[in-house]
Short mmCIF file of C-alpha atoms and ligand atoms in Angstrom, two decimals:
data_model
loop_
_atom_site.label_atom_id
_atom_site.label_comp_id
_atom_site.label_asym_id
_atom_site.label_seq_id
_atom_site.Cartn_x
_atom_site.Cartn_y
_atom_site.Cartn_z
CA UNK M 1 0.00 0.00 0.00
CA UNK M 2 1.82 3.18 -0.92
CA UNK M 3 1.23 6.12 2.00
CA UNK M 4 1.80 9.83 0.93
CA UNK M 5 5.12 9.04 3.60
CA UNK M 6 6.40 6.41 0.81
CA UNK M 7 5.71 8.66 -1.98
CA UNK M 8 7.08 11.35 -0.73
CA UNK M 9 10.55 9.52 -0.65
CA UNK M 10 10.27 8.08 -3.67
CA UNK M 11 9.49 11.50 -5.48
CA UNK M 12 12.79 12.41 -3.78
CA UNK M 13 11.29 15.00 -1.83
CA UNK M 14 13.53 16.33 1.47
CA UNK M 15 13.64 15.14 4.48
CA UNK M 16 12.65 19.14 5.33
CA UNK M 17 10.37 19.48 3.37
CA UNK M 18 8.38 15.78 3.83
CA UNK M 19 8.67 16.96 7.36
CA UNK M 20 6.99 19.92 6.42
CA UNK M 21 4.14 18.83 4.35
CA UNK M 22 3.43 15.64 7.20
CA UNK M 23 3.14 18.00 9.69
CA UNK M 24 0.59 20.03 7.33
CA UNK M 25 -0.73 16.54 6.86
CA UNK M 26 -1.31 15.64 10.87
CA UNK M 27 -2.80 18.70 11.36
CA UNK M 28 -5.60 17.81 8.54
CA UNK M 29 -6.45 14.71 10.53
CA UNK M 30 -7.57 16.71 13.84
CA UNK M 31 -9.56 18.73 11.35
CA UNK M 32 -11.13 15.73 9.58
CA UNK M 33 -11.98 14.34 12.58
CA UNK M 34 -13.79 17.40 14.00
CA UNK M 35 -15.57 18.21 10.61
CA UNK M 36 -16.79 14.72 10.57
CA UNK M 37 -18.38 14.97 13.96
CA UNK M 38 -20.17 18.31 12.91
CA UNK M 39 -22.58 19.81 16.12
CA UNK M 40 -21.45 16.97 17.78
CA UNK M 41 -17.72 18.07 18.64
CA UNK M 42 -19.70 21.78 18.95
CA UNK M 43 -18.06 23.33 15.49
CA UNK M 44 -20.84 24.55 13.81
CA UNK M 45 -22.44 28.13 13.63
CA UNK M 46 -20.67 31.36 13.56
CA UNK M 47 -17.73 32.68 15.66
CA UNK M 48 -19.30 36.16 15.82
CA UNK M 49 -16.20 37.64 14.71
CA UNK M 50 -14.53 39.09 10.91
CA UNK M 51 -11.80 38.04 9.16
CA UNK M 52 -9.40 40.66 7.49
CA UNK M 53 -11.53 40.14 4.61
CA UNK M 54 -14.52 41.70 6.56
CA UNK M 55 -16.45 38.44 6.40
CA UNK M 56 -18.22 36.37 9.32
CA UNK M 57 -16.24 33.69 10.47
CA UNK M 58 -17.48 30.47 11.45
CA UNK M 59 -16.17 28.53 14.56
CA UNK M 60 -14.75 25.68 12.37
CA UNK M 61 -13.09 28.17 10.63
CA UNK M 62 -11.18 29.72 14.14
CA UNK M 63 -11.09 25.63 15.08
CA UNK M 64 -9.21 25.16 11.77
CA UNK M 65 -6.90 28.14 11.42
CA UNK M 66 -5.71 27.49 14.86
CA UNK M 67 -4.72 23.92 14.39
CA UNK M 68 -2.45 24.45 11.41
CA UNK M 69 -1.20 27.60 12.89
CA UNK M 70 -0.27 25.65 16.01
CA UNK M 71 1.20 22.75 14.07
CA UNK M 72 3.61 24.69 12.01
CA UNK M 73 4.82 27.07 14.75
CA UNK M 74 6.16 24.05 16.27
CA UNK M 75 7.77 22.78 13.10
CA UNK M 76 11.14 23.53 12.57
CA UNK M 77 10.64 23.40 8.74
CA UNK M 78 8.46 26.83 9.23
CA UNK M 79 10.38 30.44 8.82
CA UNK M 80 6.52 32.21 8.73
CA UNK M 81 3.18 31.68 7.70
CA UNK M 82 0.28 33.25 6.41
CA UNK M 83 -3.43 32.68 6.87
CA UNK M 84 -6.59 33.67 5.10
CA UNK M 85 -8.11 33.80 9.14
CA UNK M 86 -4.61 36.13 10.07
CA UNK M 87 -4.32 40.00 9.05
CA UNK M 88 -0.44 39.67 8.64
CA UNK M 89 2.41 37.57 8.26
CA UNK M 90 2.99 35.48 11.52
CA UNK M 91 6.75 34.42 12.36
CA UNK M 92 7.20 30.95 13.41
CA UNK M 93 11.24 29.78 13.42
CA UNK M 94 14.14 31.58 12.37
CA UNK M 95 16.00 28.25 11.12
CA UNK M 96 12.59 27.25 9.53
CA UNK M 97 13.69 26.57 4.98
CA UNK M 98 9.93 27.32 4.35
CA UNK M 99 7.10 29.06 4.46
CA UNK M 100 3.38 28.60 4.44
CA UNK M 101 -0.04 29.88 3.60
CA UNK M 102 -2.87 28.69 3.96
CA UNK M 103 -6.92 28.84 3.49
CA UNK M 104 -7.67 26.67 6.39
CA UNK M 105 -11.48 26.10 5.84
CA UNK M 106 -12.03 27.03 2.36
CA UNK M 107 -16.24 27.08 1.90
CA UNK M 108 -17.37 27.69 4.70
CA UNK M 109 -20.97 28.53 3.95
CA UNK M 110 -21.10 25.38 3.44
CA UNK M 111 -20.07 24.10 6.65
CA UNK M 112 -23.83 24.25 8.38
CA UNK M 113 -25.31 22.40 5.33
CA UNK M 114 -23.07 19.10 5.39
CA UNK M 115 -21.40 20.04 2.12
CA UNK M 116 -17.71 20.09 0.39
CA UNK M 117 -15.16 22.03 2.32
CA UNK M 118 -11.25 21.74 2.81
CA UNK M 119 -8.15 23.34 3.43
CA UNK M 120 -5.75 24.63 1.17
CA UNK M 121 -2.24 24.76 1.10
CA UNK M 122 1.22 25.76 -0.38
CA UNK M 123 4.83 26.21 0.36
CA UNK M 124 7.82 28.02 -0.59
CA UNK M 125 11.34 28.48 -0.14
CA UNK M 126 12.07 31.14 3.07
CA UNK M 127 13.40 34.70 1.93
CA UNK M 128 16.03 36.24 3.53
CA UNK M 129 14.05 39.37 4.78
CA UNK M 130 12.43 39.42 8.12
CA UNK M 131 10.36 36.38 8.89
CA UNK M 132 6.91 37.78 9.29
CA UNK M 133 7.92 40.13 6.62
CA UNK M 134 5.06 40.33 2.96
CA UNK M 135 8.25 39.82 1.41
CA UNK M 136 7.93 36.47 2.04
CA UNK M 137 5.38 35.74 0.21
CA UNK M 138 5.84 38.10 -2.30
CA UNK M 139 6.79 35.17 -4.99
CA UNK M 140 5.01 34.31 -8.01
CA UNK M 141 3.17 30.86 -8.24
CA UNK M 142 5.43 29.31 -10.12
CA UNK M 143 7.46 29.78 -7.45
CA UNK M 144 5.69 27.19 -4.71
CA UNK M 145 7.67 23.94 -3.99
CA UNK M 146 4.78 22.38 -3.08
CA UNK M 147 1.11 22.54 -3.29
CA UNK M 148 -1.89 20.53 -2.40
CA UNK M 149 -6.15 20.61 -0.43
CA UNK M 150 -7.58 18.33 2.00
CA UNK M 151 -11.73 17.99 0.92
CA UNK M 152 -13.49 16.80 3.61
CA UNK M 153 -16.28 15.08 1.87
CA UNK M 154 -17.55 11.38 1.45
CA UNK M 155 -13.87 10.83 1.98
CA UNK M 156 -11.34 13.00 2.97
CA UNK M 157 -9.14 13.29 0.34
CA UNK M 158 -5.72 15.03 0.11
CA UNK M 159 -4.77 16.37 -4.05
CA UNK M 160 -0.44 17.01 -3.74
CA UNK M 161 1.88 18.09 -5.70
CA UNK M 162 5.85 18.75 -4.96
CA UNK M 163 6.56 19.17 -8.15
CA UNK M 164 5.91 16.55 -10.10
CA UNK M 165 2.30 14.98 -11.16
CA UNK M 166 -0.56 16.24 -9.30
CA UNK M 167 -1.30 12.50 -6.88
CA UNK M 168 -4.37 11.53 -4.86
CA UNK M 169 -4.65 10.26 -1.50
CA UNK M 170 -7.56 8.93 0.55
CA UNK M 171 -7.73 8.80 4.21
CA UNK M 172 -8.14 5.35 4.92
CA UNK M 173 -9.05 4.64 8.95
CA UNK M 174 -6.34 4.06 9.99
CA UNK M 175 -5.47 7.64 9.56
CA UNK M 176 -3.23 6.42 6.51
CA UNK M 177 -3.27 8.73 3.21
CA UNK M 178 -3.17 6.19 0.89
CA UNK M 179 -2.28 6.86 -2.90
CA UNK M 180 -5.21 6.35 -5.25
CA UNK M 181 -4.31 8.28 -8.63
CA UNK M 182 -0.89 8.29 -8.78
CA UNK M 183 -1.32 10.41 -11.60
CA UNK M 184 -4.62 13.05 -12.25
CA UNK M 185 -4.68 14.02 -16.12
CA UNK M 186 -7.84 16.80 -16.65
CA UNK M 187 -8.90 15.96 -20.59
CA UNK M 188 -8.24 19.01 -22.48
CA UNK M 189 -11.78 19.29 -23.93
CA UNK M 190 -14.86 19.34 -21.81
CA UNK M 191 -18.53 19.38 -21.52
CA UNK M 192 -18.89 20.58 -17.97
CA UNK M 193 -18.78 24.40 -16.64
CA UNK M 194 -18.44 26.11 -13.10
CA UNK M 195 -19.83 29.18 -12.47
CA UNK M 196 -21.93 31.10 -9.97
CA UNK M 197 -24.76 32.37 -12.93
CA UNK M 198 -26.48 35.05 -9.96
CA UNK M 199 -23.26 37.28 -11.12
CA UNK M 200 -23.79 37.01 -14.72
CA UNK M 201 -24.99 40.75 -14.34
CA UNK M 202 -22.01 41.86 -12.96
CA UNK M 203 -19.37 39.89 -15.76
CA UNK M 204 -17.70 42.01 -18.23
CA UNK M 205 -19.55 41.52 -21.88
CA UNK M 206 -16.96 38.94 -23.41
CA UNK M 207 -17.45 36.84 -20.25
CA UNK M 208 -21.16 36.81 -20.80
CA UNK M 209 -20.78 36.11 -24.00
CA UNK M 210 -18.17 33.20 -23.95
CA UNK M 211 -20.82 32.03 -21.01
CA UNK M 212 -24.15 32.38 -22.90
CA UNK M 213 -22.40 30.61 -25.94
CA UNK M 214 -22.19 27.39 -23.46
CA UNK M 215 -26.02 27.91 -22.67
CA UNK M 216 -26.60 27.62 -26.53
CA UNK M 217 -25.15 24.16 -26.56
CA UNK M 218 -25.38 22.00 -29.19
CA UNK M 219 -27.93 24.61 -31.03
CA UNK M 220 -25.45 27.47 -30.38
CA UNK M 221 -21.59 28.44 -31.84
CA UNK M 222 -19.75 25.72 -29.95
CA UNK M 223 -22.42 22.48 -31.65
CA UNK M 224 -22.08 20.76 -28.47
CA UNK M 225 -24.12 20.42 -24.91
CA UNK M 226 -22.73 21.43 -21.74
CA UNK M 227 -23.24 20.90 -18.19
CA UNK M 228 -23.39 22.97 -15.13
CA UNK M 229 -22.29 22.72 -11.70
CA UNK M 230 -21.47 24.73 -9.11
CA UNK M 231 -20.32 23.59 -5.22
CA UNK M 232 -19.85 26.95 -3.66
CA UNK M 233 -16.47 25.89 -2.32
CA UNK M 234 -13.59 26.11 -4.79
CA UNK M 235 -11.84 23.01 -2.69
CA UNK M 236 -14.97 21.03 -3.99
CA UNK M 237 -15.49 22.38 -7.85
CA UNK M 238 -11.44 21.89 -8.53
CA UNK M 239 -11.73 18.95 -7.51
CA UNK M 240 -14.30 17.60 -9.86
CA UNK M 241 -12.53 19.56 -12.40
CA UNK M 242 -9.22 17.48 -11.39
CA UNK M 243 -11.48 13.49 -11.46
CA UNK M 244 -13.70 13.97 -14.59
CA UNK M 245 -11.97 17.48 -16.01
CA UNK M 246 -14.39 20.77 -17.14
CA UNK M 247 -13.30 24.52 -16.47
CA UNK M 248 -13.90 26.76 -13.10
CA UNK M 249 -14.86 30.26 -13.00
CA UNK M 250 -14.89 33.26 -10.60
CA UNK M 251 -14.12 35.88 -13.47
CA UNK M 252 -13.98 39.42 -12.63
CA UNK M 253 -16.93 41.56 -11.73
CA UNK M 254 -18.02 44.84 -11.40
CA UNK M 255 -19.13 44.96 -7.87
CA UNK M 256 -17.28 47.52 -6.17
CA UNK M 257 -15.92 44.59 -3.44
CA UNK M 258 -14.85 41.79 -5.78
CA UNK M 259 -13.90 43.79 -9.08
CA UNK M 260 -10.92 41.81 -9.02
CA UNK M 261 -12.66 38.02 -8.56
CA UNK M 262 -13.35 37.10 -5.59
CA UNK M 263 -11.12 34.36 -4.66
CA UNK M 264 -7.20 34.68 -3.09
CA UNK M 265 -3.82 34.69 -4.85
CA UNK M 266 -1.87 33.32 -2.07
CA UNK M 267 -3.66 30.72 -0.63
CA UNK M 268 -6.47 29.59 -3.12
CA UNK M 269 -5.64 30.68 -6.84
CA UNK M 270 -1.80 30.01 -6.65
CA UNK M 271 -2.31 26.27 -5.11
CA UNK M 272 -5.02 25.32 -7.35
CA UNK M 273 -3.54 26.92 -10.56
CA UNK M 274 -0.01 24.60 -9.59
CA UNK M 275 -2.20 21.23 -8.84
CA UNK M 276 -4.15 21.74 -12.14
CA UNK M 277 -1.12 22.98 -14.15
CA UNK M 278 0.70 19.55 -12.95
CA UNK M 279 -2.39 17.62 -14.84
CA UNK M 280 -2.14 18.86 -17.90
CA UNK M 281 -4.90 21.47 -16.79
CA UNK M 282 -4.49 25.65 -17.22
CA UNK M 283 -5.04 28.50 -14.83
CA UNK M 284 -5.34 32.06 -16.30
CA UNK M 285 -6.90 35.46 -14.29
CA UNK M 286 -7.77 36.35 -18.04
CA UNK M 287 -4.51 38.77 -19.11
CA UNK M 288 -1.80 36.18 -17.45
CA UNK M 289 -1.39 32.93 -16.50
CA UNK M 290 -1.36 32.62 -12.51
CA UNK M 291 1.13 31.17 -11.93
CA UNK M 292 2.75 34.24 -13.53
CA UNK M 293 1.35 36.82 -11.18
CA UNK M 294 3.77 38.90 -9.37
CA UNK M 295 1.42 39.00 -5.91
CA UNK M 296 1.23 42.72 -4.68
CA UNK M 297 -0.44 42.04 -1.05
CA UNK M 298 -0.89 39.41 1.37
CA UNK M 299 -4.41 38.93 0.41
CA UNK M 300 -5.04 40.01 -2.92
CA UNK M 301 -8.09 38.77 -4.73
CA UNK M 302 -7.46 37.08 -8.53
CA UNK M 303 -9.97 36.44 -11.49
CA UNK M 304 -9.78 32.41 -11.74
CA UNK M 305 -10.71 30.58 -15.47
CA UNK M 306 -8.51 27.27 -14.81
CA UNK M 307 -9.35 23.72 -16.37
CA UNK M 308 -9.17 22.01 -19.40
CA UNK M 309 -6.44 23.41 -21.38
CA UNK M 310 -8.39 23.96 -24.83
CA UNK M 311 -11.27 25.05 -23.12
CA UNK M 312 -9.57 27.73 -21.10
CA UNK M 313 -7.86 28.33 -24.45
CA UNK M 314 -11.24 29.39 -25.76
CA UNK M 315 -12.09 31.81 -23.38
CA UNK M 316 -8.95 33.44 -23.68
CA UNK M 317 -9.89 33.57 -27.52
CA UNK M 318 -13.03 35.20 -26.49
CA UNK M 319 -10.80 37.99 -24.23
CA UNK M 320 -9.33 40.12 -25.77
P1 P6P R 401 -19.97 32.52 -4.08
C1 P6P R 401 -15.88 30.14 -0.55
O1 P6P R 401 -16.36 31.18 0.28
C2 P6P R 401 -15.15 30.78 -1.71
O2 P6P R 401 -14.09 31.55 -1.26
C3 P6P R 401 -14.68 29.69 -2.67
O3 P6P R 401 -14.36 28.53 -2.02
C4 P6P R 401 -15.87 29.52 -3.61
O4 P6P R 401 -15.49 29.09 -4.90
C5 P6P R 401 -16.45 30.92 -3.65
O5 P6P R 401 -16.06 31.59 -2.45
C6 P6P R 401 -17.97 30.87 -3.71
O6 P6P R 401 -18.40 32.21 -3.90
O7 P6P R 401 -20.00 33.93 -4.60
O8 P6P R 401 -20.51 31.52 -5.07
O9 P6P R 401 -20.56 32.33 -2.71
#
C-alpha cells in the first residue's frame, strides 16, 4: 500500500520538506476528525467575529486556522506563515527553509449544510528578509515547492503536488493517506462548466458572451451540450474539475468589493492553478497565467478561469 510518507521519498522530496508537508498533513487529521463529527464536537455556527476580509467567520473556521497555525509554529521546517483567518504575516522559526499559507477552511458557507469544504495549502522556499515580513510571500506561483487541499467530503481526500504529477490520496481509517491516482490528467476538452450564474450581471460583456455561448449548446456556436455545476467551495469544484476534467470560474466583476474576482492569490488561486497545471490542466486570471502573477499584497483577490487546457484556451480567444 503506498502512504503519501512512501511517496514522498520516492518522489525524492527532502527530508525538510516531507517533514513539512506531514506536519501540514497531521494537522488535517484533527480537522477531519472534527468536521466529521459536525454539532457533535460543537463546530458549527458562527464565531461572531470578521476576518481581514470583513467576512463572518465560522467557529470551524477559528477551530481550523488554529490547528495548522499551532502545528507549524512548532515545526522547525516553518520560517513564517500566512493565513486567510490572520491580518499579517505570523513568524514561526528563524531556522525554519519554508514558508506557508494557507486557506484553512475554504467554503465555509457550506459548513452548516453538510457540504464540500477543505483546506488549502502551499509552500515556498524562506526569503532572507524578516520572517513575518510580505516579502515572504511576495513570490510568483510558479514559485511554490509544493502545493496541495484536503476535501473533507464522502472521503477526505488530500490532491499534492511537490513538483511533479498532481497524486491523490484517501484517508483510509487508519489515519493512513493512501495513494489512489498516482497520476490526475484533466482531458483538455470538456462538456462541464463552473460558475456562480447570480453574477452574470455583474461579468464584463466577453465573459457573458463566452458564457451564454455554453447555454446555446449543441444549437449554439460551440455544436455541443454542456453541463453545469457549481459547489460553492472552490476546494470542492477543482476537484471535480481534477477526477472527470471541465473549467472553473470566478471571473472578474463589477461589484465595487470583488472587481478583481473574488477568490485569493496566495492561498487559493496560486495552489489550485499549480495542482491543475501539474495535470495537464491551465489556470489564467484572463490577461496572465497565474502562476505568472507577481502578488502585490498578502491577500489580494485574482480572477480564476482554470481547467481544461483547450477550453480555457477558448475563453482566452473570447478575451481580448
Ligand atoms: P460565491 C468560498 O467562500 C469561496 O471563497 C470559494 O471557495 C468559492 O469558490 C467561492 O467563495 C464561492 O463564492 O459567490 O458563489 O458564494
Amino acid at each position: 500500500m503506498q502512504t503519501v510518507e512512501l511517496q514522498l521519498q520516492s518522489d525524492q522530496v527532502s527530508p525538510e520538506l516531507r517533514e513539512l508537508v506531514l506536519t501540514l498533513l497531521s494537522a488535517s487529521k484533527t480537522i477531519a476528525d472534527k468536521v466529521r463529527r459536525g454539532a457533535l464536537a460543537g463546530v458549527l455556527g458562527s464565531a461572531a467575529q470578521q476576518n481581514v476580509q470583513g467576512e463572518t467567520q465560522k467557529k470551524l473556521d477559528v477551530i481550523a486556522n488554529d490547528i495548522l497555525k499551532q502545528a507549524l509554529l512548532a515545526s522547525a521546517q516553518v520560517r513564517a506563515l500566512a493565513s486567510e483567518e490572520e491580518d499579517n504575516v505570523v513568524a514561526a522559526n528563524a531556522e525554519g527553509g519554508y514558508v506557508v499559507a494557507f486557506d484553512p477552511l475554504d467554503g465555509s458557507s457550506n459548513i452548516d449544510i453538510n457540504g464540500q469544504i477543505g483546506t488549502i495549502f502551499t509552500v515556498y522556499r524562506a526569503q532572507d528578509v524578516a520572517s513575518d515580513s510580505p516579502e515572504q510571500f511576495a513570490q510568483p506561483g510558479s514559485a511554490q515547492v509544493c502545493a496541495g487541499y484536503v476535501l473533507y467530503g464522502p472521503s477526505t481526500q488530500l490532491a499534492l503536488t511537490t513538483g511533479g504529477p498532481s497524486r491523490l490520496y484517501t484517508l483510509d481509517t487508519d489515519g493512513q493517506y493512501v495513494l489512489t491516482e498516482a497520476e490526475l490528467a484533466i482531458a483538455p476538452d470538456c462538456q462541464e462548466y463552473s460558475i456562480n450564474m447570480s453574477n452574470q450581471r455583474h461579468w464584463a460583456p466577453d465573459t457573458q458572451g463566452y458564457i451564454q455561448a455554453l447555454q446555446a449548446g449543441s444549437e449554439g456556436p460551440r455544436g455541443k451540450d454542456f453541463n453545469m455545476r457549481w459547489n460553492g467551495a472552490m476546494v470542492g469544484d477543482v476537484h471535480r474539475v481534477l477526477m472527470r476534467g471541465g473549467i472553473f470560474l470566478y471571473p472578474a466583476n463589477t461589484q465595487s468589493k470583488i472587481h478583481n474576482g473574488k477568490l485569493r492569490l496566495l492561498y487559493e488561486a496560486n495552489p489550485m492553478a499549480m495542482l491543475v497545471a501539474h495535470a495537464g490542466g491551465k489556470a489564467i486570471s484572463g490577461a496572465q497565467k497565474i502562476l505568472d502573477i507577481q502578488p502585490e499584497s498578502l491577500h489580494q483577490r485574482v480572477p480564476v478561469i482554470l481547467g481544461a487546457s483547450n477550453e480555457v484556451d477558448e475563453f482566452s480567444r473570447q478575451h481580448h
